[in-house]
Amino acid sequence: MGDGHSHRPTLKQENKRFKSKHATKSSLKEAAKGLPLVSPKSTKSLQKEAAQRRLNRKNAAKQEQTRKRSALISAARIFQGTGGAPRMIAVIPLSDDIDVTLSISTLARSVGADTEGIPSQGTFKLRVDRFKSTLQFIILPYGSFYSAMDAIKVADYTLLLMSSTTEVTSWGENLLRTVQAQGLPTVVPVVAASSSSDVADEKAKDRRALLKSLLSFIQYFAPHITRVYDLENAESDSLIALRSMCEGLPSGVRWREGRVYLCADSVDWEMATADDPQSSTAGTLKVTGVVRGAPLSPNRLIHIPEQGDFQIQKIMSFPSSVPSRSHHEGMDATPTSTLLAEPDSTSADSLVSTNQPDDMMNEQTWPTEDEMKGLRDDISKPIPDAPEGTTPKTIKRVPKGTSQYQAAWIIDEEDENEAEVSSEGSDEEMKSVEEDGQSERDHGSEVMEDLDMATEFGHEETIEEHDAEEESRQLEAWRNREREEADEAAFPDEVDTPKDIPARTRFQRYRGLRSFRTSPWDPFENLPRDYAKIFQFEDFKRTERRITKNAAEEDGTVQPGTRVVLYLKNVPRSVYESYHADSPFVLFGLFKHEHKNTVLHFKIQRDTEYEEPVRSKDPMILCVGPRRLRVNPIYSQHTRGGGKGVNNVHKFERYLRPSVASVATVFGPIVMGKQPCILLKETDDLSAPQLVATGTFLNPDTTRIIAKRIVLTGHPFKVHKRTATIRYMFFNLDDVAYYKPIQLHTKHGRTGHIKESLGTHGYYKAHFDGPITQMDTVCLTLYKRVFPKWSQLWKPETPDAMET
């Protein structure tokens, strides 16, 4: 035999690849994977598209540059020219040892301006010819908290004066945190000028360290600040600070965009005519100033902080000298004023803020014909005699139109005779009765006077004096609020079932929900009467967009930068008397419908510096946009992402928790736009309120359901696998049967239900979806809807908050 069998080196067969100039349809579909077929582009077309994209980017950049440049020019146009509006500068001292007059004099001397007549508080205009600009300083004394807030609302710049020898006080720091949440215009921080000789001897190294420390402090509130100007030692800093305010473009405040505002140069009041029914209490308020922000419409309302909303009577131009030629006198300059705008009676906003509910529009049951016939038959029948052993029905003769309730208080002659027959006593007793009757009549007259006073003022205020023991008890209860907040955090919403009152009676307004997010809850069920007084939007976002768009395009408006004399009608004289030349008098225009009341929701977060417990319905001062309201807000959970869920039910919060966003709800006037909101708490010092929380306006949703939750807890007395005997949740048999349909749950995650009652002391048997232990706690959750309270216009002299 020869050599062994040999095989060829490989068994793999290679076929020739398919040669084709173009790909097949199947291969294109496979590569595209379902995408639409796109034919390949040539290199020439790709280069052409790339060039076009470069050209488009250049054009877009050029258009953006032109847009920004035109926006800067239009923003600065209001300050340009001989009749341009002055730049408003709010001067805020942050320490009590600052000489405001000396600091402004130092700024004025840097450009060689006259320093005579600079007040310690009030307004002061400075014409700077070197920079062709006019500055109007709103000088505020130290400690004027609310005046400082109003001045910053209308200011273009905020001049913060800090001392070189004294730290910023707690009042100044509190004001900075408040106005930071409100919205700060361009901040110019300076070290105030001082007449002390110690400042001149200070070393340059120590001075640089001081400026660095103050810059670090102020950057916490205004991060864009890069330097602090020194008015004491560096003369050049005074000129640079003044130049930045004269030539710079102030940064706008977001919530002021699209809203008109005005700072009054002068205020006057005229008595109304005798034909006006309100002539004895109201008149016409004349306010002179420059329109700022947005065009001023005569059809919209004007809001004056701490005073209310008012209608515009007319808008006149500021009197200016116009040359007039006469045949005998030649040229004569006479001040003239022209009518700029008047309200239209068909489109002007009214002062109606609430609806007037008509009770006759409620559901009524009208009697049928058979019921009416039976009623007539009953009336025609004579009144039968009373059965023996019962009280006979008596018929009294009363005047026509007297109701049944009034007739019950009318004494019959027979009753008087019976009283005379039954009265027995000596002459001395009769004499004492007469004396007592006289004293009762005297006391009755005093009571009537008190009733008259109560009727006149709408409510009666009484001060109840407590003894020392009661005062100490109330003080201890007030101090226990911190412990209550800690208990609420450890055992949220848990309450004890009372032993002397049935649970179905004590918690009769509560209901059970199988699912807090998905169980149905009608938002219009059992609404209080207050909901008939408020207004509701079908689509608030759409209405808001339409109103803001129409406000910018409305005809017959006065453009920003125009100096006008604004006439407000039906203004009480007290508004004029509240005006002081030492404090700013500011006005804000309202959008359409902003005077009407509805349910307002604000997304807020508690301030980190406030440490006291904040409970729902505690009196607060709500600063939102141009308004300041006295409110008693209720708090609820804010759903992450702002979602409503299926039923729009949100859990009520007894306390405002730190580091967690919550929703505050009140009844108040409608707010347009993302307005910032601030919650302040009054203290014994009216000018030093405490900052509690800050946030923004959320929405005016009237269908948002705020559900207060309570948790009834029980103890597993006996346990056998998944079945347990529960006690201490109820204390009678009927309560167990009443709450039997509601689902139970435990703190360890088990769910179950009540099977049957055991005995008469509230014990019951429950079955769960898994084994439980005696260390667990059985819970039953109940909910009820809570409603907000009405807000009031805040005034410094008003008493504590009360519901309107």
PDB file of N, CA, C and O in Angstrom, residues 402-410:
ATOM      1  N   THR A 402     -96.079  89.910  61.960  1.00  0.00           N
ATOM      2  CA  THR A 402     -95.159  89.381  62.972  1.00  0.00           C
ATOM      3  C   THR A 402     -94.847  87.921  62.665  1.00  0.00           C
ATOM      4  O   THR A 402     -95.744  87.131  62.383  1.00  0.00           O
ATOM      5  N   SER A 403     -93.560  87.581  62.714  1.00  0.00           N
ATOM      6  CA  SER A 403     -93.158  86.209  62.438  1.00  0.00           C
ATOM      7  C   SER A 403     -93.413  85.337  63.664  1.00  0.00           C
ATOM      8  O   SER A 403     -93.681  85.816  64.771  1.00  0.00           O
ATOM      9  N   GLN A 404     -93.281  84.026  63.448  1.00  0.00           N
ATOM     10  CA  GLN A 404     -93.497  83.087  64.546  1.00  0.00           C
ATOM     11  C   GLN A 404     -92.446  83.257  65.632  1.00  0.00           C
ATOM     12  O   GLN A 404     -92.725  83.123  66.809  1.00  0.00           O
ATOM     13  N   TYR A 405     -91.206  83.559  65.202  1.00  0.00           N
ATOM     14  CA  TYR A 405     -90.134  83.742  66.174  1.00  0.00           C
ATOM     15  C   TYR A 405     -90.396  84.985  67.033  1.00  0.00           C
ATOM     16  O   TYR A 405     -90.209  84.971  68.248  1.00  0.00           O
ATOM     17  N   GLN A 406     -90.871  86.089  66.406  1.00  0.00           N
ATOM     18  CA  GLN A 406     -91.161  87.303  67.173  1.00  0.00           C
ATOM     19  C   GLN A 406     -92.364  87.109  68.080  1.00  0.00           C
ATOM     20  O   GLN A 406     -92.432  87.656  69.183  1.00  0.00           O
ATOM     21  N   ALA A 407     -93.334  86.316  67.623  1.00  0.00           N
ATOM     22  CA  ALA A 407     -94.524  86.100  68.436  1.00  0.00           C
ATOM     23  C   ALA A 407     -94.217  85.336  69.712  1.00  0.00           C
ATOM     24  O   ALA A 407     -94.916  85.478  70.722  1.00  0.00           O
ATOM     25  N   ALA A 408     -93.152  84.534  69.683  1.00  0.00           N
ATOM     26  CA  ALA A 408     -92.811  83.772  70.884  1.00  0.00           C
ATOM     27  C   ALA A 408     -92.367  84.678  72.020  1.00  0.00           C
ATOM     28  O   ALA A 408     -92.396  84.274  73.185  1.00  0.00           O
ATOM     29  N   TRP A 409     -91.937  85.897  71.690  1.00  0.00           N
ATOM     30  CA  TRP A 409     -91.449  86.814  72.724  1.00  0.00           C
ATOM     31  C   TRP A 409     -92.537  87.788  73.201  1.00  0.00           C
ATOM     32  O   TRP A 409     -92.291  88.583  74.099  1.00  0.00           O
ATOM     33  N   ILE A 410     -93.700  87.748  72.577  1.00  0.00           N
ATOM     34  CA  ILE A 410     -94.792  88.638  72.987  1.00  0.00           C
ATOM     35  C   ILE A 410     -95.559  88.010  74.139  1.00  0.00           C
ATOM     36  O   ILE A 410     -95.974  86.842  74.059  1.00  0.00           O
TER      37      ILE A 410
END
